[in-house]
mmCIF file of N, CA and C in Angstrom:
data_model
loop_
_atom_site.group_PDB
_atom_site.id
_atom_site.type_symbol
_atom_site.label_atom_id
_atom_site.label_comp_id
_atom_site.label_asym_id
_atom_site.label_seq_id
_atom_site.Cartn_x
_atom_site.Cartn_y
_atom_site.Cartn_z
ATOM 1 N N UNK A 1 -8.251 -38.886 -5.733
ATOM 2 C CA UNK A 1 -7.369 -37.945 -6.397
ATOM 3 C C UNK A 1 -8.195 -37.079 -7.349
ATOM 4 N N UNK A 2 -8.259 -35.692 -7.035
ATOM 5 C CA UNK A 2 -8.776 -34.997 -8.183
ATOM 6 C C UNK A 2 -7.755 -34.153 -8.955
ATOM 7 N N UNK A 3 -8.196 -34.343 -9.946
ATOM 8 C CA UNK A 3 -7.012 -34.074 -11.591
ATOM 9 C C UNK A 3 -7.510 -32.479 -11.460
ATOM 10 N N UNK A 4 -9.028 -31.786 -12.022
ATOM 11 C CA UNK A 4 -8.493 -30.248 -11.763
ATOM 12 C C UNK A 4 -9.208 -29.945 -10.506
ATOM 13 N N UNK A 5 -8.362 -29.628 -9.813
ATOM 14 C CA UNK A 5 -8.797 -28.959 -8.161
ATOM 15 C C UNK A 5 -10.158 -27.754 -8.732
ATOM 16 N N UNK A 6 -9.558 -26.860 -9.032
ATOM 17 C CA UNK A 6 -10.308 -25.462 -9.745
ATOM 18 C C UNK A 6 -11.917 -26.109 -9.995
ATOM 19 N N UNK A 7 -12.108 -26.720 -11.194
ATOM 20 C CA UNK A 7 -13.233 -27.330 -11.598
ATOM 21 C C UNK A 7 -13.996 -28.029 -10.244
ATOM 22 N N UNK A 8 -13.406 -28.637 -9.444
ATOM 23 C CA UNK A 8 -14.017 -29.210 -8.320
ATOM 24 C C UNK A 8 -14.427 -28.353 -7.142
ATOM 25 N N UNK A 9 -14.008 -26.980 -7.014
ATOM 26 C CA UNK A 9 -13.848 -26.669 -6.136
ATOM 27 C C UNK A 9 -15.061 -25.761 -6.258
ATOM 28 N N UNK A 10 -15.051 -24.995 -8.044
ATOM 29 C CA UNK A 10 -16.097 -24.692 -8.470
ATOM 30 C C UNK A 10 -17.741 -25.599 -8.490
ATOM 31 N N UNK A 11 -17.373 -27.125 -8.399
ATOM 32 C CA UNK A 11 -18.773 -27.551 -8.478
ATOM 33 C C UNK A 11 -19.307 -27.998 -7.373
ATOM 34 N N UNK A 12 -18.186 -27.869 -6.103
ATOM 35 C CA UNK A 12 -19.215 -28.079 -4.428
ATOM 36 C C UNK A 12 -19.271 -26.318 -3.995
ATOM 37 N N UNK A 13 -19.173 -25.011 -4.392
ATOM 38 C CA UNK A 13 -19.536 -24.214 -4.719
ATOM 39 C C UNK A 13 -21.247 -24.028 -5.124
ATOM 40 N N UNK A 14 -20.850 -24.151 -6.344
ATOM 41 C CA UNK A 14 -22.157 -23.883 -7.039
ATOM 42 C C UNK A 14 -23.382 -25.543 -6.385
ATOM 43 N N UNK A 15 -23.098 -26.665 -5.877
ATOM 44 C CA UNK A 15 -23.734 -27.610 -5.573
ATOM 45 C C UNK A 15 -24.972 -27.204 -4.164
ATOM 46 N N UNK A 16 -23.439 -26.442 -3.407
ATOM 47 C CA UNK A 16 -23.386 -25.665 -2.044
ATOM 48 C C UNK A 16 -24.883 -24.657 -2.228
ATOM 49 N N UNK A 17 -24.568 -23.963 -3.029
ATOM 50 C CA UNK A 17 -25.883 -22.649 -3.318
ATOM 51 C C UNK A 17 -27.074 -23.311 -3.989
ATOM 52 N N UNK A 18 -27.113 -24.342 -4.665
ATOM 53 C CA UNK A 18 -28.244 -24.656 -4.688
ATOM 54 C C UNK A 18 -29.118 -25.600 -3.849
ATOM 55 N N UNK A 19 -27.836 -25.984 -2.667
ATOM 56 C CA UNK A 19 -28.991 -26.596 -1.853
ATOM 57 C C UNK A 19 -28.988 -25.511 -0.804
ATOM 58 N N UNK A 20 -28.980 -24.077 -0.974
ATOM 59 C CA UNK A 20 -28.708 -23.001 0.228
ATOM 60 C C UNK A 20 -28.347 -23.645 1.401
ATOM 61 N N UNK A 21 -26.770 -24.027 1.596
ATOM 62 C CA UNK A 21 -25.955 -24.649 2.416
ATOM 63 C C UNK A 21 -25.435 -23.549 2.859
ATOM 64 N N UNK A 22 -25.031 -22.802 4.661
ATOM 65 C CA UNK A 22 -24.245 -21.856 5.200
ATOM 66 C C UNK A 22 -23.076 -22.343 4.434
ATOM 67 N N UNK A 23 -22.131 -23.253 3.814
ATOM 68 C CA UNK A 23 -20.383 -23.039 4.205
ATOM 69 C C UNK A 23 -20.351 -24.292 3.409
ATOM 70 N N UNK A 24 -19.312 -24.852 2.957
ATOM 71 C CA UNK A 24 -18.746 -25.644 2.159
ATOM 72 C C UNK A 24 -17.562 -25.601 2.433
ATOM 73 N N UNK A 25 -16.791 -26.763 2.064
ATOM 74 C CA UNK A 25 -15.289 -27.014 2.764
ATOM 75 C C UNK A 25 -14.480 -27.910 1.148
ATOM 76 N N UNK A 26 -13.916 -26.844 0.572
ATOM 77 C CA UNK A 26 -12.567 -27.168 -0.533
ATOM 78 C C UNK A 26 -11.375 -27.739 0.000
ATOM 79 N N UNK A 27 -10.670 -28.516 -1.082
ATOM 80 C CA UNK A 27 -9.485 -28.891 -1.151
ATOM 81 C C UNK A 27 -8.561 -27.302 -0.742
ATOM 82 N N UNK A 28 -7.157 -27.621 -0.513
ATOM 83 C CA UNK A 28 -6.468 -26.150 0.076
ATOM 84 C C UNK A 28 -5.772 -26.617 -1.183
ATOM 85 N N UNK A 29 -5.453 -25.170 -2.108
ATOM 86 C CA UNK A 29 -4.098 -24.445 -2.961
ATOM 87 C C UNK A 29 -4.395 -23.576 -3.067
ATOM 88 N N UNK A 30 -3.407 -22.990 -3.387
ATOM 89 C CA UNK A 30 -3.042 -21.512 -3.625
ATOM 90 C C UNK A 30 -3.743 -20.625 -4.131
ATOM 91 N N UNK A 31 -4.220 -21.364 -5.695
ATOM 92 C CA UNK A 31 -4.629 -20.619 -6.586
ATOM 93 C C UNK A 31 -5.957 -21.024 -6.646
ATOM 94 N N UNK A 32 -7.028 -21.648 -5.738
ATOM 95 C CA UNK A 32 -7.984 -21.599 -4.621
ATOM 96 C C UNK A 32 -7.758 -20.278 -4.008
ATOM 97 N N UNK A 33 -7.284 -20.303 -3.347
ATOM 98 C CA UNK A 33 -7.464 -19.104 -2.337
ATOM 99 C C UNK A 33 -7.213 -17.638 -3.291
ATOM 100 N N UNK A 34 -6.881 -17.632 -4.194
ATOM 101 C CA UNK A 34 -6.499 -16.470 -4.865
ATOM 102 C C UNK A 34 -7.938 -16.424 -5.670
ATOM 103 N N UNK A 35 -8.667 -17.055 -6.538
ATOM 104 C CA UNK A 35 -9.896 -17.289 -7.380
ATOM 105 C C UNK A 35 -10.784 -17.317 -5.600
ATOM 106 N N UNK A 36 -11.086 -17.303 -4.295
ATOM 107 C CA UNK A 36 -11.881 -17.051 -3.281
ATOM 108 C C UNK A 36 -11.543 -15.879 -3.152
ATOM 109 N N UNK A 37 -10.262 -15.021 -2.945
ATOM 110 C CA UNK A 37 -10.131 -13.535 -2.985
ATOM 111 C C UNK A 37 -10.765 -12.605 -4.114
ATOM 112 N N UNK A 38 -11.020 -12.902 -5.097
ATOM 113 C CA UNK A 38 -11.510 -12.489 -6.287
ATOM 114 C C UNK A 38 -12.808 -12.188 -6.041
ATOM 115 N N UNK A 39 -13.780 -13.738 -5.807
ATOM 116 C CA UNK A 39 -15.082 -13.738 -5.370
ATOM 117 C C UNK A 39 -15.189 -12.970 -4.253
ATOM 118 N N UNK A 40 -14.645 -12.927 -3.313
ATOM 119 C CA UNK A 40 -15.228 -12.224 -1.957
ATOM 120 C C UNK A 40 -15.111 -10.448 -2.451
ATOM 121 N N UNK A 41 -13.354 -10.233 -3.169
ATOM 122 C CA UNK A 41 -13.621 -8.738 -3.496
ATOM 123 C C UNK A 41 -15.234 -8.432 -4.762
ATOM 124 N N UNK A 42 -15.579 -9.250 -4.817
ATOM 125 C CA UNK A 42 -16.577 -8.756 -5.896
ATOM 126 C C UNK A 42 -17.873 -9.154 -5.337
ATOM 127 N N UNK A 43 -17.910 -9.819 -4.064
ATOM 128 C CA UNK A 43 -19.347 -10.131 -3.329
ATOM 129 C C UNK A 43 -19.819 -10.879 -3.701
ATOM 130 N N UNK A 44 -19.212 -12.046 -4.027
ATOM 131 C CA UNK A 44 -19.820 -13.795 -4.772
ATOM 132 C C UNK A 44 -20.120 -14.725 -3.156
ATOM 133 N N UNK A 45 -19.492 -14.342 -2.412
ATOM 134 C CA UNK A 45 -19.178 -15.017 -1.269
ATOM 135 C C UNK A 45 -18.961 -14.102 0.170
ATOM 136 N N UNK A 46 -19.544 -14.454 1.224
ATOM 137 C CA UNK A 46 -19.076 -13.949 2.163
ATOM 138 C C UNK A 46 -16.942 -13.602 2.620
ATOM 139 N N UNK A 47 -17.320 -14.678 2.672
ATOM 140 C CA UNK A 47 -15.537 -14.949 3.390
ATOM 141 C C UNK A 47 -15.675 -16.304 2.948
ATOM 142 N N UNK A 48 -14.102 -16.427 3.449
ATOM 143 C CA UNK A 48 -13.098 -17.734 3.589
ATOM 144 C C UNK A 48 -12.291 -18.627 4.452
ATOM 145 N N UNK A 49 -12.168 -19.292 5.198
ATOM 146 C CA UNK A 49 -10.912 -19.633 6.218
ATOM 147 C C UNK A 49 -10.335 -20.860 5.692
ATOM 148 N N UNK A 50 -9.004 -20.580 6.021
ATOM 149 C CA UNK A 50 -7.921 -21.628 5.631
ATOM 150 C C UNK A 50 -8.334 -22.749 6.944
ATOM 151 N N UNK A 51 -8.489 -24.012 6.733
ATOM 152 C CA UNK A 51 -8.162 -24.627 8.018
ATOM 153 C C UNK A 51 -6.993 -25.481 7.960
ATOM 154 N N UNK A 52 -6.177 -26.065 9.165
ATOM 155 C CA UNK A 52 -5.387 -26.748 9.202
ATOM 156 C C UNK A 52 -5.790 -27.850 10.334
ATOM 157 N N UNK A 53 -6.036 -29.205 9.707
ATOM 158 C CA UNK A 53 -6.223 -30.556 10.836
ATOM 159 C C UNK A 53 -5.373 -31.399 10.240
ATOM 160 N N UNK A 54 -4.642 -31.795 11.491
ATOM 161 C CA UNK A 54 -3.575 -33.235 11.240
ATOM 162 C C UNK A 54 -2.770 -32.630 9.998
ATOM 163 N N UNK A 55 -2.119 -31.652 9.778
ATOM 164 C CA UNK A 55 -1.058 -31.350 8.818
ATOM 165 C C UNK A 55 -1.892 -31.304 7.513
ATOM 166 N N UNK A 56 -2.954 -31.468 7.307
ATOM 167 C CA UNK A 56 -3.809 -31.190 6.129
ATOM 168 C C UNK A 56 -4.527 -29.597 6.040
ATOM 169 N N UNK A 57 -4.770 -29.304 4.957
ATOM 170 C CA UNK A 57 -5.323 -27.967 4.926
ATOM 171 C C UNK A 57 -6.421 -28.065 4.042
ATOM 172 N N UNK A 58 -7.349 -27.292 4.455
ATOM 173 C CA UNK A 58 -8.812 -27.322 3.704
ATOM 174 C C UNK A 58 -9.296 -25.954 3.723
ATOM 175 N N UNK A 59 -10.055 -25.195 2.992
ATOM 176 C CA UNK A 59 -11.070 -23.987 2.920
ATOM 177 C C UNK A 59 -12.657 -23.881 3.332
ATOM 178 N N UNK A 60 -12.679 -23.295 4.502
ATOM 179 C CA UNK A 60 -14.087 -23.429 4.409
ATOM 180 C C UNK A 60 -14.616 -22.524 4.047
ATOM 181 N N UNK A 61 -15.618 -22.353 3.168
ATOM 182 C CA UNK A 61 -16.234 -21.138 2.419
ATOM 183 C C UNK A 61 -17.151 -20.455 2.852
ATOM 184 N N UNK A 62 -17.688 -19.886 3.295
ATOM 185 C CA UNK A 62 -19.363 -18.819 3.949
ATOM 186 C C UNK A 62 -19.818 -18.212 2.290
ATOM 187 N N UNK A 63 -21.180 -19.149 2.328
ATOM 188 C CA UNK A 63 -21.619 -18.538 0.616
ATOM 189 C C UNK A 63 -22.733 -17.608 1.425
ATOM 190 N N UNK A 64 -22.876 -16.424 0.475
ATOM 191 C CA UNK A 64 -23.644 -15.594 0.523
ATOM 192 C C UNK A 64 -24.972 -15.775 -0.410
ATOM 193 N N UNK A 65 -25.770 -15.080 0.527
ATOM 194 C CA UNK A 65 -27.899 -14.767 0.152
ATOM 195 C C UNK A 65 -28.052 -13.647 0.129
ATOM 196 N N UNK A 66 -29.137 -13.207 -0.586
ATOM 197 C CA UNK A 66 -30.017 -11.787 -0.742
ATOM 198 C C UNK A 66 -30.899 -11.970 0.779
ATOM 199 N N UNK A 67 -31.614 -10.956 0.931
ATOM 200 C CA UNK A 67 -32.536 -10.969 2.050
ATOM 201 C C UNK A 67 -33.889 -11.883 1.444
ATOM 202 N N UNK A 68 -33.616 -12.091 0.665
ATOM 203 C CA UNK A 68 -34.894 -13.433 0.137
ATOM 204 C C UNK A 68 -34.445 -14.468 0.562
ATOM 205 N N UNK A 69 -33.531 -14.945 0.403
ATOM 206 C CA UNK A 69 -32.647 -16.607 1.018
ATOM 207 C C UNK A 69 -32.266 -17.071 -0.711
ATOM 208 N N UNK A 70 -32.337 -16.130 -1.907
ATOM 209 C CA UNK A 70 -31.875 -16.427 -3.104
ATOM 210 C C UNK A 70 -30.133 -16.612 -2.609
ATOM 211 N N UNK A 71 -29.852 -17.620 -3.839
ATOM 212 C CA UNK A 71 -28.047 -17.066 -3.806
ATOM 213 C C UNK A 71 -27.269 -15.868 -4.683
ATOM 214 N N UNK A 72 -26.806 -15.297 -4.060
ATOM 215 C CA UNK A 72 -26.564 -14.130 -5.117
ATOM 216 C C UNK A 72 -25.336 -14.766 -6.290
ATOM 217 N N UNK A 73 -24.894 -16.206 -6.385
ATOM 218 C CA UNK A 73 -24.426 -16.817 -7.557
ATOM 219 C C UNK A 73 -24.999 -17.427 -8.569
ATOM 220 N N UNK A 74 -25.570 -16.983 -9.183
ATOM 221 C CA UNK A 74 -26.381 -17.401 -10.623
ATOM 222 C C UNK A 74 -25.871 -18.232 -11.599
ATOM 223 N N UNK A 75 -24.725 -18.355 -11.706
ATOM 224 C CA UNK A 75 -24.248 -19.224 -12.345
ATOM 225 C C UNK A 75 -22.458 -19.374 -12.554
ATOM 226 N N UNK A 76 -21.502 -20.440 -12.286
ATOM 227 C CA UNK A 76 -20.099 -20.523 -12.492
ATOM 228 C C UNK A 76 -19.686 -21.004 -12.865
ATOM 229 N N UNK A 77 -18.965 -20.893 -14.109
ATOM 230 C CA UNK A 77 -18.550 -21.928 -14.933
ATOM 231 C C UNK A 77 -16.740 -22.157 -15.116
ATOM 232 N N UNK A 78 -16.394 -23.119 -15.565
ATOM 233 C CA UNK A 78 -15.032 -23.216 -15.632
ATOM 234 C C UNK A 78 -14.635 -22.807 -16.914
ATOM 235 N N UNK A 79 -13.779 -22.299 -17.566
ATOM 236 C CA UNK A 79 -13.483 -21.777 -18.597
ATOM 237 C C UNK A 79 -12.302 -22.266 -19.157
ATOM 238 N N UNK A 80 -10.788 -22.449 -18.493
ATOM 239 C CA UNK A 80 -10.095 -23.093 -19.486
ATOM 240 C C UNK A 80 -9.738 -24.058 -18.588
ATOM 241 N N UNK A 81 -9.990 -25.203 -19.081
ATOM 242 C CA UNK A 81 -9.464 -26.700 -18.752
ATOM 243 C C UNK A 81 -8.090 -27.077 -19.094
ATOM 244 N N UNK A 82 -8.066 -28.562 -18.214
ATOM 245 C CA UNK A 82 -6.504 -29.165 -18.954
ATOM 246 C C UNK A 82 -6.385 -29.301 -19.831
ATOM 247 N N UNK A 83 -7.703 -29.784 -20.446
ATOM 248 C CA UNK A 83 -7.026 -30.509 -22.346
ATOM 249 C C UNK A 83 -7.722 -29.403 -22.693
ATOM 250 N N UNK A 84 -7.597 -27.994 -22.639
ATOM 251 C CA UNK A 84 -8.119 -26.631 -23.530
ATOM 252 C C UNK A 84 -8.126 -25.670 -22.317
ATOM 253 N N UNK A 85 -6.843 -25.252 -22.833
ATOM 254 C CA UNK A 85 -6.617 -23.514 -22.068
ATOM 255 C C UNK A 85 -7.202 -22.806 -22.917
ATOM 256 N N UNK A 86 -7.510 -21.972 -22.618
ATOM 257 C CA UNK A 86 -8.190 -20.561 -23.055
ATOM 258 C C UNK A 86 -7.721 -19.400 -22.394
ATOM 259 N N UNK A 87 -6.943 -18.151 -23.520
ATOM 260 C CA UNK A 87 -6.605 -17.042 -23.073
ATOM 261 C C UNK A 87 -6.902 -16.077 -23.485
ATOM 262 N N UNK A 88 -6.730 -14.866 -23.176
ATOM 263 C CA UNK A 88 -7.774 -14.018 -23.392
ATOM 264 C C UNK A 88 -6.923 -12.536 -23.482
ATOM 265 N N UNK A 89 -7.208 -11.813 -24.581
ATOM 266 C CA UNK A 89 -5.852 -11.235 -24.755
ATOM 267 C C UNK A 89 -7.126 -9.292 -24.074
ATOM 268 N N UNK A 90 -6.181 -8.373 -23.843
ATOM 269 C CA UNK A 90 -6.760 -7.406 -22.841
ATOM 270 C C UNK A 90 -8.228 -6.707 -23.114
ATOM 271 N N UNK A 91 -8.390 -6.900 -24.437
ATOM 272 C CA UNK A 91 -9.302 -6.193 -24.934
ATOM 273 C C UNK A 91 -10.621 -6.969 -25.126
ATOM 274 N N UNK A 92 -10.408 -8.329 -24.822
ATOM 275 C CA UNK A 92 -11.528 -9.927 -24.470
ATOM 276 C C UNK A 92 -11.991 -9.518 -23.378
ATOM 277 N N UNK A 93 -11.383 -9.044 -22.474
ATOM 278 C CA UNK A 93 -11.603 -8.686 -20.991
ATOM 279 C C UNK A 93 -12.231 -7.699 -20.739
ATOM 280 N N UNK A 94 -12.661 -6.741 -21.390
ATOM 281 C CA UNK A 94 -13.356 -5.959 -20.827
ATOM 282 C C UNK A 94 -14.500 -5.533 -20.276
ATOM 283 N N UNK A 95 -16.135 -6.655 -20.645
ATOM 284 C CA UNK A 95 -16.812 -6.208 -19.718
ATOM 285 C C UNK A 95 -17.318 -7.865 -20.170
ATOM 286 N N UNK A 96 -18.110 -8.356 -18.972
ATOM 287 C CA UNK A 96 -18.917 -9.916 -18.727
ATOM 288 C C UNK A 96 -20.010 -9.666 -18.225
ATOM 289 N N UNK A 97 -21.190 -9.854 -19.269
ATOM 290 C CA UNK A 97 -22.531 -9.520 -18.475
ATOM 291 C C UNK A 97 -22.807 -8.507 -17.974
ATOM 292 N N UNK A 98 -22.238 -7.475 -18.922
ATOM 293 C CA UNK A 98 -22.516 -5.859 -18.983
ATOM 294 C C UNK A 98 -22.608 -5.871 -17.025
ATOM 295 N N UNK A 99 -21.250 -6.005 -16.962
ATOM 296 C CA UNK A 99 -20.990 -5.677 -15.958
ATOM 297 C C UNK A 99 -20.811 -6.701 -15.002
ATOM 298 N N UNK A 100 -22.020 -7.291 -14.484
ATOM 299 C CA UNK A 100 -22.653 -7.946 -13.543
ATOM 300 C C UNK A 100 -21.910 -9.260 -13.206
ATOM 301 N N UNK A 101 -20.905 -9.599 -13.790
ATOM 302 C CA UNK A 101 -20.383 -10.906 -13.796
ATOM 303 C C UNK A 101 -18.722 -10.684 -13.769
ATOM 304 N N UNK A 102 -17.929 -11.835 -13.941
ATOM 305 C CA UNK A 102 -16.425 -11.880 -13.267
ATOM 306 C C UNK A 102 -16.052 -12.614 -14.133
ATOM 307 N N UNK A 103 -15.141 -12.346 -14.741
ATOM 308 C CA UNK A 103 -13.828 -13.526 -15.304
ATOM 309 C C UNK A 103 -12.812 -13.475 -14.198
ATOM 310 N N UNK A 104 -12.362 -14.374 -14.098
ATOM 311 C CA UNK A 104 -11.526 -14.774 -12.852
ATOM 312 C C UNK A 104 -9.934 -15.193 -14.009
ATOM 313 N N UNK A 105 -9.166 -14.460 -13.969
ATOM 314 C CA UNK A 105 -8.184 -14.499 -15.106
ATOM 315 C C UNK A 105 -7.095 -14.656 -14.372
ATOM 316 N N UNK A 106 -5.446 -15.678 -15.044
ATOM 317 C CA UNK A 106 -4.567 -15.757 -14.335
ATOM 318 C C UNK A 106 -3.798 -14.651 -15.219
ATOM 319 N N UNK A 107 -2.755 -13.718 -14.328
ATOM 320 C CA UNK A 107 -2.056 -12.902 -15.335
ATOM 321 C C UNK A 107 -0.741 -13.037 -14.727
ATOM 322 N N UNK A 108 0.466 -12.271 -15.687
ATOM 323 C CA UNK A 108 1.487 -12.014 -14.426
ATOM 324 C C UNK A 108 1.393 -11.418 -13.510
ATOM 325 N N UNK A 109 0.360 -11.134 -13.357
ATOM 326 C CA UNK A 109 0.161 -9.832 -12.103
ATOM 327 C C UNK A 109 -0.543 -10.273 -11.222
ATOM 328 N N UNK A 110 -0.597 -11.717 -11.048
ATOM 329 C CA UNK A 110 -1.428 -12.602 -10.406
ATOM 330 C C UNK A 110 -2.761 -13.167 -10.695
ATOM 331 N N UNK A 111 -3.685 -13.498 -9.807
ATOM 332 C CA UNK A 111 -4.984 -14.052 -10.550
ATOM 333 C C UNK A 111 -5.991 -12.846 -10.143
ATOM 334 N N UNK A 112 -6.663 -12.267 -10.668
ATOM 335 C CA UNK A 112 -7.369 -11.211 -10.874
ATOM 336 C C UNK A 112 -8.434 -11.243 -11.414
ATOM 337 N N UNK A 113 -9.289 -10.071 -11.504
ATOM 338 C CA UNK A 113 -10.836 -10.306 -12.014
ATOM 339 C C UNK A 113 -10.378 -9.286 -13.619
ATOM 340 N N UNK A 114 -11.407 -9.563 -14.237
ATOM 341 C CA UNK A 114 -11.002 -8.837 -15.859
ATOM 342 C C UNK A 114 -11.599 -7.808 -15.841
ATOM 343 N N UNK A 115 -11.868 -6.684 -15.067
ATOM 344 C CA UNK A 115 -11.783 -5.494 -14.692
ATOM 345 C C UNK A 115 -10.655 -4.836 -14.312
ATOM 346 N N UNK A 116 -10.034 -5.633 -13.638
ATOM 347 C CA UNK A 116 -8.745 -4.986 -12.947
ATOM 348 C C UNK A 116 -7.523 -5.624 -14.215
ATOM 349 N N UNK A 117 -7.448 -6.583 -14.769
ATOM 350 C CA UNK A 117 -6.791 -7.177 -16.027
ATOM 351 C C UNK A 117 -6.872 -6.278 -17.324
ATOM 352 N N UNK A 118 -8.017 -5.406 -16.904
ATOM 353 C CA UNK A 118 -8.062 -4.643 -18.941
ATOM 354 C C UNK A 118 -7.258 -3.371 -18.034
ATOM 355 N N UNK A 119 -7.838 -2.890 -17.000
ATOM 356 C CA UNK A 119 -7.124 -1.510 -15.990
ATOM 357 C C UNK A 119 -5.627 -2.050 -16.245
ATOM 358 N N UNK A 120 -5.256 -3.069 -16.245
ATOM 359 C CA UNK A 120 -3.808 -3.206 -15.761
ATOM 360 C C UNK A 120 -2.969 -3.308 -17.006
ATOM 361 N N UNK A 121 -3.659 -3.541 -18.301
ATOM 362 C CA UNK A 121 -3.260 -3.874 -20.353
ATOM 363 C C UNK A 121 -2.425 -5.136 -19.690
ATOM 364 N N UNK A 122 -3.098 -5.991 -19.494
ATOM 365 C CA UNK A 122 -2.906 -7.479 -19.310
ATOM 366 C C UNK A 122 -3.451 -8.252 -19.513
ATOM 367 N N UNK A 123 -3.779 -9.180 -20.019
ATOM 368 C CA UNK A 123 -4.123 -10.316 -20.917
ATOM 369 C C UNK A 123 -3.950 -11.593 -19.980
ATOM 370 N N UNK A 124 -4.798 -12.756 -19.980
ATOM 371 C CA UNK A 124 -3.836 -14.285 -19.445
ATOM 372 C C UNK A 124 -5.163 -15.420 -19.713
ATOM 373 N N UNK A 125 -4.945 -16.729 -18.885
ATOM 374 C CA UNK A 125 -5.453 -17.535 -18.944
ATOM 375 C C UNK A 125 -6.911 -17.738 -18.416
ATOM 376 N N UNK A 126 -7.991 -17.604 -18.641
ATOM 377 C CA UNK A 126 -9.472 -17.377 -18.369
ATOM 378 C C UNK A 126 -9.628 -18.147 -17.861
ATOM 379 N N UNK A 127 -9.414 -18.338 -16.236
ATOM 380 C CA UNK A 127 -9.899 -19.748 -15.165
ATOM 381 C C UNK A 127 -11.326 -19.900 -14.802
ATOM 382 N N UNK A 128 -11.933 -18.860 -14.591
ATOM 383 C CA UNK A 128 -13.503 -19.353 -14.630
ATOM 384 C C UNK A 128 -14.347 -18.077 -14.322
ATOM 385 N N UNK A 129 -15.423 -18.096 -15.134
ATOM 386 C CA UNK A 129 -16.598 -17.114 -14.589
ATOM 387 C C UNK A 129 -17.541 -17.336 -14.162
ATOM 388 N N UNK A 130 -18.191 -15.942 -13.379
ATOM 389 C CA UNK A 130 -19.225 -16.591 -12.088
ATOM 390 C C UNK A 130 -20.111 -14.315 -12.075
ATOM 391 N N UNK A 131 -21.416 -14.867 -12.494
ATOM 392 C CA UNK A 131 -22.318 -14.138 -12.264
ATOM 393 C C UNK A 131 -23.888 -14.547 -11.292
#
C-alpha cells in the first residue's frame, strides 16, 4: 500500500533517469496522469500510456535524453506533502529557475504548470517541481 502515490511515482521517475532506463511503469490515478501531461507539455518526458491488465491500470512512462544519453531531468522534487500542504498564492508562481523549471500546481482550473497558473491569476496547492 502506498500512502502518497504522487511522491512515489515521482521517485521511480527520477530512480528511472538515473539509471538511463527507456520507460518506467507507475501506479494509475488521475492526478498522475494530469502531473505526466504537464511534464510531457513542457518536455520532461517523452510520452505516456495508460495500460490496462486483469482490470488493473498502470502508466508506462518513455523518459527522455539529450543526444549525449544525459537526462534532460535534473532534478524533482515533491513539494506539498500529507502532513504539509503548501500553497502558493499567483504571484509565488511566477517564474522557477528563471525559467527553466516547472511547478506542477493543483488549481481550480485543474493541475497545471505555474506559467499557465500566474497567465490564468490563480493560485493552488504546489504538488511538485521538476527542472
Amino acid at each position: 500500500m502506498v500512502n502518497d502515490i504522487i511522491a512515489d511515482s515521482l521517485t521511480r521517475i527520477r530512480n528511472a533517469s538515473m539509471r538511463r532506463l527507456d520507460t518506467t511503469n507507475l501506479y494509475y490515478a488521475k492526478i498522475i496522469v494530469s502531473i505526466l501531461e504537464v511534464f510531457q507539455a513542457k518536455g520532461f518526458i517523452e510520452g505516456f500510456k495508460v495500460i490496462e491488465k486483469d482490470k488493473k491500470h498502470s502508466i508506462n512512462v518513455v523518459l527522455k535524453y539529450d543526444e549525449k544519453g544525459h537526462t534532460v531531468i535534473n532534478e524533482i522534487t515533491r513539494i506539498s506533502k500529507p502532513g504539509r500542504r503548501v500553497y502558493k498564492g499567483r504571484n509565488e508562481l511566477k517564474r522557477f529557475k528563471n525559467g527553466y523549471g516547472t511547478i506542477v500546481v493543483s488549481t481550480s482550473k485543474g493541475v497545471i504548470a505555474n506559467d499557465d497558473a500566474y497567465r490564468a491569476n490563480v493560485g493552488g496547492e504546489a504538488l511538485c517541481s521538476i527542472w
